[in-house]
Every structure is written in C-alpha cells, then in structure tokens.
C-alpha cells in the first residue's frame, strides 16, 4: 500500500505537532510571530520572523527535515514505509529516491522524536 501525501497537509501536520498552541520562536519561545513569505523550493513551507529576537525560521527549521531537497510528503511516505518494515532499498524503490537518501532517512527517523510522533499520527492503531 502506498500512501500519497499532499505537501500542504504534511506541512500542516508538522505545524500541529511542533506548535500545538500556535507558532513559537524556536530560539526564544516568543509567540509573536510574523509570516514573511515562503521557502523558494517549497511554496507550501512558510517562513516566519520572531518579533522579539528577530530570528527568522521556517516550518522545518531545527527539525530533521531542515535543508532537505526532498518534499515533506516523501519523508512522510518514508516514515510509513520504515514503520512497516521496509528496508532502505525498499524505500529507495518505492519513492524513487537515491539509496543514500533512503538510507539516511531510515536512520535519521529511528532516533528522532519528531519522526516518532509523526509516525504515531499517521499510522492507524
Ligand atoms: Zn525569538
């Protein structure tokens, strides 16, 4: 079974998990956040600026997804595949990504608490 996630919904889920009470600055924890556009490569990912410390960040800043060239939807697919026991080779084939990327994703996910939380939200009990 292949899951197909829409990027927009993935970003929304990430926001809900990271910031259940609304977006906060990852640096100073201030909740006065201004939206300042989006990430060039992924228009669904918003950029923010903290009105207190002026730190600018995005939906994926300070997460394992930060700086990835893969869309969140692929990461989420990989999380599901990994949870169902797929090998890095299986993830590579299924998502048509490089073996290196698949291997990296599989290993990053194992210890990342955010990835664990996403997995719990995505998988039916
Ligand atoms: Zn701040």
Tab-separated table of C-alpha atoms in Angstrom, residues 24-79:
chain	number	residue	atom	x	y	z
A	24	UNK	CA	6.510	29.952	18.558
A	25	UNK	CA	10.044	31.100	18.005
A	26	UNK	CA	12.412	28.084	18.210
A	27	UNK	CA	15.059	30.349	19.715
A	28	UNK	CA	13.327	32.466	22.362
A	29	UNK	CA	9.913	30.762	22.561
A	30	UNK	CA	8.089	34.015	21.856
A	31	UNK	CA	4.631	33.614	20.308
A	32	UNK	CA	4.613	36.949	18.474
A	33	UNK	CA	5.467	35.617	15.056
A	34	UNK	CA	5.131	37.350	11.719
A	35	UNK	CA	4.786	35.397	8.480
A	36	UNK	CA	7.356	36.537	5.965
A	37	UNK	CA	6.656	34.528	2.837
A	38	UNK	CA	7.656	31.022	1.927
A	39	UNK	CA	10.579	28.788	1.082
A	40	UNK	CA	11.570	29.130	-2.564
A	41	UNK	CA	11.880	25.419	-3.239
A	42	UNK	CA	8.686	24.509	-1.375
A	43	UNK	CA	5.983	27.196	-1.613
A	44	UNK	CA	3.898	25.310	0.976
A	45	UNK	CA	6.562	25.864	3.625
A	46	UNK	CA	6.188	29.199	5.349
A	47	UNK	CA	8.886	31.456	6.670
A	48	UNK	CA	8.461	33.354	9.909
A	49	UNK	CA	10.145	36.121	11.802
A	50	UNK	CA	10.122	36.438	15.576
A	51	UNK	CA	9.068	39.929	16.579
A	52	UNK	CA	11.101	39.739	19.779
A	53	UNK	CA	14.523	38.363	18.797
A	54	UNK	CA	14.148	38.868	15.006
A	55	UNK	CA	15.114	35.284	14.342
A	56	UNK	CA	13.812	34.035	11.000
A	57	UNK	CA	12.852	30.426	10.658
A	58	UNK	CA	10.682	28.090	8.620
A	59	UNK	CA	8.292	25.239	9.291
A	60	UNK	CA	11.192	22.801	9.110
A	61	UNK	CA	13.887	24.814	10.919
A	62	UNK	CA	15.562	22.829	13.685
A	63	UNK	CA	13.973	19.577	12.587
A	64	UNK	CA	15.492	16.645	10.719
A	65	UNK	CA	13.707	17.888	7.596
A	66	UNK	CA	15.570	21.171	7.546
A	67	UNK	CA	17.535	21.802	4.374
A	68	UNK	CA	16.310	18.612	2.727
A	69	UNK	CA	15.771	18.715	-1.003
A	70	UNK	CA	13.007	16.161	-0.622
A	71	UNK	CA	9.490	17.388	-0.003
A	72	UNK	CA	7.916	16.520	3.339
A	73	UNK	CA	5.464	14.266	1.532
A	74	UNK	CA	8.338	11.950	0.579
A	75	UNK	CA	9.678	11.986	4.114
A	76	UNK	CA	6.228	11.100	5.423
A	77	UNK	CA	5.918	8.279	2.887
A	78	UNK	CA	9.320	7.038	4.011
A	79	UNK	CA	8.281	7.206	7.670
